[in-house]
Coordinates of C-alpha atoms and ligand atoms in Angstrom, one line a residue:
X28 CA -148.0 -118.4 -20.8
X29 CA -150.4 -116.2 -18.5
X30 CA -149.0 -115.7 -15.5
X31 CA -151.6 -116.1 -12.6
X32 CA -150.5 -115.8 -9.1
X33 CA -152.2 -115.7 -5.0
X34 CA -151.8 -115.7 -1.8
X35 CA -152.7 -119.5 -2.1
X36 CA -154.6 -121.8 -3.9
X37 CA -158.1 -119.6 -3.7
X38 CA -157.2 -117.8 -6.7
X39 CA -157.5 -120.9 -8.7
X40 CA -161.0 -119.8 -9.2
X41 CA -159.2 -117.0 -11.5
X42 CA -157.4 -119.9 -13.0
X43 CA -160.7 -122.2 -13.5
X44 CA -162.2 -118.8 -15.3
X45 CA -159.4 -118.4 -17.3
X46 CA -159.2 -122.1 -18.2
X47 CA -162.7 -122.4 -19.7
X48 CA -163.0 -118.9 -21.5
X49 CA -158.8 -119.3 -23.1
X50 CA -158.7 -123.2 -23.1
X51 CA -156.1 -122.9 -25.2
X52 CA -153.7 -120.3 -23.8
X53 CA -151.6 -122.3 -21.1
X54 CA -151.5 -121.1 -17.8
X55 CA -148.5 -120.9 -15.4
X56 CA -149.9 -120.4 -11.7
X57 CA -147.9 -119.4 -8.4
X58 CA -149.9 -119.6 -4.9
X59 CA -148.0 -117.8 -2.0
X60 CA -148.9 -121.0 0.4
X61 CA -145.9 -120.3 2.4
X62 CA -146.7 -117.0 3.3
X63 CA -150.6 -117.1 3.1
X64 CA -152.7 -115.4 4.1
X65 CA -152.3 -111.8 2.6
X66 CA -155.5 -110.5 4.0
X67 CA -154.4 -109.9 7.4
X68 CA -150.9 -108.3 6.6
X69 CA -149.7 -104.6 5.8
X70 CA -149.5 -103.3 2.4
X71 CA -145.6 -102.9 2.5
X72 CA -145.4 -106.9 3.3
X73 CA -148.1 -107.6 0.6
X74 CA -146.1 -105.3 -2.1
X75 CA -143.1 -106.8 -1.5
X76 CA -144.3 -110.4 -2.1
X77 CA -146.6 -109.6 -4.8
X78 CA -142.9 -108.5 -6.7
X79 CA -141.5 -111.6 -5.8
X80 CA -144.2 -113.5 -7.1
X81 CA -143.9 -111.4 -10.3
X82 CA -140.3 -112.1 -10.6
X83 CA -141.5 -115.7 -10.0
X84 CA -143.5 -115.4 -12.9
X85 CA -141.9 -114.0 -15.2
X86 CA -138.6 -115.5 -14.7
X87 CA -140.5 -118.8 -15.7
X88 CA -141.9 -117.5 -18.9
X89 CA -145.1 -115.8 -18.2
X90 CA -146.2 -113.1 -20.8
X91 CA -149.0 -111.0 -19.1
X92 CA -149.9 -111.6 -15.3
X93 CA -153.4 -112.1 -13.8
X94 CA -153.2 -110.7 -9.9
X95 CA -156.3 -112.8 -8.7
X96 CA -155.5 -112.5 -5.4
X97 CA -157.9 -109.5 -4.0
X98 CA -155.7 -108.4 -1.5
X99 CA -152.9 -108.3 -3.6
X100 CA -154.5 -106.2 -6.2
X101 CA -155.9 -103.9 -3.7
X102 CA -152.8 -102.7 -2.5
X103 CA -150.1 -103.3 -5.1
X104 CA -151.7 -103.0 -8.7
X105 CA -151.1 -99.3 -9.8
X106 CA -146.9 -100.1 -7.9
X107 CA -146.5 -103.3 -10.0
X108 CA -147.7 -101.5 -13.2
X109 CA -144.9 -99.2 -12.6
X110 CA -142.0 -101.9 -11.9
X111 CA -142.9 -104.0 -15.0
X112 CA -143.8 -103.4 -18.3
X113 CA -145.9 -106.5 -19.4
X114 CA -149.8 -106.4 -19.3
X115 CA -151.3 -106.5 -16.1
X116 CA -154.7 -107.5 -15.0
X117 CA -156.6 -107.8 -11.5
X118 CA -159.8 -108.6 -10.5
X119 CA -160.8 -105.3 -9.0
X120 CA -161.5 -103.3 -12.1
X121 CA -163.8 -105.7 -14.1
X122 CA -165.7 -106.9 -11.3
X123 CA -166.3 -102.8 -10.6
X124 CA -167.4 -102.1 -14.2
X125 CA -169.7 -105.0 -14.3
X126 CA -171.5 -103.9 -11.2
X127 CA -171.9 -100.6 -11.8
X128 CA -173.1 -101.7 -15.3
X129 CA -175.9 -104.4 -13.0
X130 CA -177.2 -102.2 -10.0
X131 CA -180.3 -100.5 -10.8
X132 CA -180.6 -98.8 -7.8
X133 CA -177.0 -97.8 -7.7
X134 CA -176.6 -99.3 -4.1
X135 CA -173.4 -102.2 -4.0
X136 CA -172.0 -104.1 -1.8
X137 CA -168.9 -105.4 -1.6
X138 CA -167.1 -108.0 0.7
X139 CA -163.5 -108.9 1.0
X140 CA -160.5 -109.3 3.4
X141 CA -159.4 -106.5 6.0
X142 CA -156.9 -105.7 3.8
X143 CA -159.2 -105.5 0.6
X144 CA -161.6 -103.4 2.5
X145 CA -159.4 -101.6 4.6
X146 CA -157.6 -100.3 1.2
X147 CA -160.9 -99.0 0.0
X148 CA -159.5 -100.1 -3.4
X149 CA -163.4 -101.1 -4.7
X150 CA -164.7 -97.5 -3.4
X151 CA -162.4 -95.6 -4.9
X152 CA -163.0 -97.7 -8.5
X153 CA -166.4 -97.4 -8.5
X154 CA -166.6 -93.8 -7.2
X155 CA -164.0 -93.1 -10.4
X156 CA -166.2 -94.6 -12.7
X157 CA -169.4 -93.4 -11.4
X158 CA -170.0 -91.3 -8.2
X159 CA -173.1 -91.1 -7.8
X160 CA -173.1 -95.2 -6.5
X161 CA -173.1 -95.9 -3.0
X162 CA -170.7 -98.2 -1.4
X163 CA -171.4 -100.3 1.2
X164 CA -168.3 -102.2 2.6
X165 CA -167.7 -105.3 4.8
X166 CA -164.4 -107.5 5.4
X167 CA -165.1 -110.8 6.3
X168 CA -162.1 -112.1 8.1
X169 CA -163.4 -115.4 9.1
X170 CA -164.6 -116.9 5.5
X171 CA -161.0 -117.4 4.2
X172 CA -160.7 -120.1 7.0
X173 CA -164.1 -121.6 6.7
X174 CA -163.2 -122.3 3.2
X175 CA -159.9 -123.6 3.5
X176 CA -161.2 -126.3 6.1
X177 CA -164.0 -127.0 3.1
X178 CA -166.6 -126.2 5.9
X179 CA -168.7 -125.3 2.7
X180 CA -172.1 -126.2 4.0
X181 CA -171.7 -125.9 7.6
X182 CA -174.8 -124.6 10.1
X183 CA -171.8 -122.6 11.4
X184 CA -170.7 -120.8 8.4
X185 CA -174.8 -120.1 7.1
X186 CA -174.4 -118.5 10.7
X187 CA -171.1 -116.3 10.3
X188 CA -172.6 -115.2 6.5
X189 CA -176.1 -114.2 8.1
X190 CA -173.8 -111.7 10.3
X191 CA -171.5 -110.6 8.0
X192 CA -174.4 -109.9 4.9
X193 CA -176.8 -108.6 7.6
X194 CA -175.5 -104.8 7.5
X195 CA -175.6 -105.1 4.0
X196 CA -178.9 -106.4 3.5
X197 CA -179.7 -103.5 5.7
X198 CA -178.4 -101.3 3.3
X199 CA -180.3 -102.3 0.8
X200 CA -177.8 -103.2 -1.8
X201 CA -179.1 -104.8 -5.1
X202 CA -175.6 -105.7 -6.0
X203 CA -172.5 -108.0 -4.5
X204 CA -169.2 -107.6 -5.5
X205 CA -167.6 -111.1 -4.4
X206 CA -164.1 -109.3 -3.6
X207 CA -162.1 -112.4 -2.4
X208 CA -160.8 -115.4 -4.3
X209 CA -162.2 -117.5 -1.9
X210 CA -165.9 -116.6 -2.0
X211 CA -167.2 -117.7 -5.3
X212 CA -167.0 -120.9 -3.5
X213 CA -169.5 -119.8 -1.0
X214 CA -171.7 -118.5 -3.3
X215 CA -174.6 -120.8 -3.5
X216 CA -174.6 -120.0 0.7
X217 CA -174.4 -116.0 0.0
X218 CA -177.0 -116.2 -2.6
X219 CA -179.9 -116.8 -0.4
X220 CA -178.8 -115.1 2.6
X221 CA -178.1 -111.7 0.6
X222 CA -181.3 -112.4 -1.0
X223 CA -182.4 -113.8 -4.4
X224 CA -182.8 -110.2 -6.1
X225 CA -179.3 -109.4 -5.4
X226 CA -176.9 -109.9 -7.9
X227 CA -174.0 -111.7 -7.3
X228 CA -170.7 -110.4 -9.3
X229 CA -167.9 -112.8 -8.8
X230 CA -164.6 -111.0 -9.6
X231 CA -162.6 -114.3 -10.7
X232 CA -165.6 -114.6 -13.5
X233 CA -165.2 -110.9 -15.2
X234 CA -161.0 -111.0 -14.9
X235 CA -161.6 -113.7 -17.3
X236 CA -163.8 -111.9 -19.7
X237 CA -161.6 -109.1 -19.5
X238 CA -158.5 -111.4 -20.3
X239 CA -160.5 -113.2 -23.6
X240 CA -161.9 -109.5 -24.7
X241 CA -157.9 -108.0 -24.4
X242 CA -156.6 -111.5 -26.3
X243 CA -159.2 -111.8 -29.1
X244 CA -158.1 -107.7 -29.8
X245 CA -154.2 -108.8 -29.6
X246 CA -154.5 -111.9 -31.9
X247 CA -150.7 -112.0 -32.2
X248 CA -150.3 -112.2 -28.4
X249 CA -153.1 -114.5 -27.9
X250 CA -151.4 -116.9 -31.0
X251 CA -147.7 -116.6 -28.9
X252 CA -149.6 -117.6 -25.6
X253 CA -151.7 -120.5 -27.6
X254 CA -148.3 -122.1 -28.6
X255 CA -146.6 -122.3 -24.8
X256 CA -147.3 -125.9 -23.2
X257 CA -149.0 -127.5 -20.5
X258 CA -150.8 -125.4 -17.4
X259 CA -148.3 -125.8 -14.3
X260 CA -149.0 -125.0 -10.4
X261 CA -146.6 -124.0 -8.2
X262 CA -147.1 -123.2 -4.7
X263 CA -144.4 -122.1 -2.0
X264 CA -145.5 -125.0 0.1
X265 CA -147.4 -128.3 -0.9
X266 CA -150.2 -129.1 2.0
X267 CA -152.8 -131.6 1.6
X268 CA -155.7 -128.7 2.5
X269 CA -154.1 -126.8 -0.5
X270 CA -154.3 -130.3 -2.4
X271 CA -158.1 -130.7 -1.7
X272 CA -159.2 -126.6 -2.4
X273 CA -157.4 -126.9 -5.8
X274 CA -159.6 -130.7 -6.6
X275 CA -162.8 -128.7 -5.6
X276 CA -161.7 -125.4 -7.3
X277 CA -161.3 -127.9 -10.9
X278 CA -163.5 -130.6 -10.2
X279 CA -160.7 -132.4 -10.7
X280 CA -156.8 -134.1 -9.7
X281 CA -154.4 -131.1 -10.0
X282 CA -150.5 -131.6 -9.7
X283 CA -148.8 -128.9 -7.5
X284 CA -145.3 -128.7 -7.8
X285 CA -143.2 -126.7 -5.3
X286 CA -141.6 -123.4 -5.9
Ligands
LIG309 N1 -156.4 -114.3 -1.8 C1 -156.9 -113.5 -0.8 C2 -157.8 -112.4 -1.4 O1 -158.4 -112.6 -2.4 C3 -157.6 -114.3 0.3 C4 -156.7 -115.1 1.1 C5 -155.7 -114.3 1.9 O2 -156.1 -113.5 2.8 O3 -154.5 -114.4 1.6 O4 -158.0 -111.4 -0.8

């Protein structure tokens, strides 16, 4: 199974991704509900849950392991590709190489948590891949919550987005690196408040291109996944907001069973 896991139920947007590019690969997803949110914590607490959550995985018969949580992958990637030998993915890397590949002007933004930005884990991959791009950086503390009340078309969250993209519009960026598992759900709002010429790279999207590209080159893999089951949802603790995210995230019903 791929192994997908979060600080809660916003990295179902990986999981959606994943879901229509490898319909056939069966997923087994763990959100950290219990513990959520990551974005606000210290790397230490967020490295030592993102092993758990591994172990989690693993123990239950994941094969490779999708960190779609932002935060997560910020801080703990390059540790957890030391403690366990199975492949890893995360949504930093891809969502870098596609941006650098869009901006023309070589100006990107890039929004996440504190902890996302704090890390400077999207600087430092784009500055490795090309240094000549400019950064612009700005942690956006108070979309994670707007979300999770499904305040998706408030006048009050247009307002808090107007603030938060403003510096960045400033800056002139002509690409946004959606760097939160959270935010492609905002993106219709982000879109015209950025501006229309701005592209707009959602990191849940290109894990998942990544993911198919690394299967269809490891056919045997990608048959052993293919053979595994139904897609299962766990989360450390079953709320009815976490209910109603996941129904928006799929569009549809989705059972979570408690871990
Ligand atoms: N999953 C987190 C991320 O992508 C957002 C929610 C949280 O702070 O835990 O950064």
């Amino acid at each position: 199974m791929i192994g997908i896991f979060d600080s809660g139920v916003g990295g179902m947007t990986v999981a959606r991704a994943v879901e229509k590019l490898l319909p056939s690969c069966p997923q087994i997803y763990f959100g950290d509900l219990a513990r959520t949110p990551y974005g606000s914590k210290s790397p230490e607490t967020i490295l030592r849950y993102s092993v758990q959550n591994m172990e989690f995985l693993l123990s239950r018969g994941a094969k490779l392991i999708i960190i779609a949580c932002n935060s997560a992958a910020s801080v703990a990637s390059d540790e957890l590709g030391k403690l366990f030998d199975v492949p890893i993915f995360e949504v930093i890397s891809p969502a870098v190489r596609r941006a650098v590949a869009a901006t023309g002007t070589g100006r990107i933004g890039v929004i996440g948590t504190r902890a996302t930005i704090k890390t400077g884990a999207y600087d430092k991959e784009i500055a490795g891949l090309d240094s000549d791009k400019r950064v612009f950086s700005q942690a956006c503390p108070l979309l994670v919550p707007l979300v999770e009340e499904g305040w998706l078309n408030k006048r009050e969250t247009k307002m808090i987005l107007r603030r938060y993209l403003y510096p960045l519009k400033l800056k002139q960026v002509d690409t946004l690196v959606l760097g939160c598992t959270h935010y492609p759900l905002l993106k219709k709002l982000i879109q015209p408040r950025i501006g229309s010429r701005v592209t707009i790279i959602d990191s849940s999207e290109e894990v998942a291109f990544a993911l198919k590209k690394f299967l269809d080159a490891n056919r045997q893999l990608k048959n052993s996944l293919s053979s595994e089951g139904e897609n299962k949802y766990y989360v450390s603790d079953v709320t009815e907001t976490a209910k109603s995210i996941a129904k928006r995230i799929f569009g549809r019903e989705i059972e979570l069973l408690s871990a």
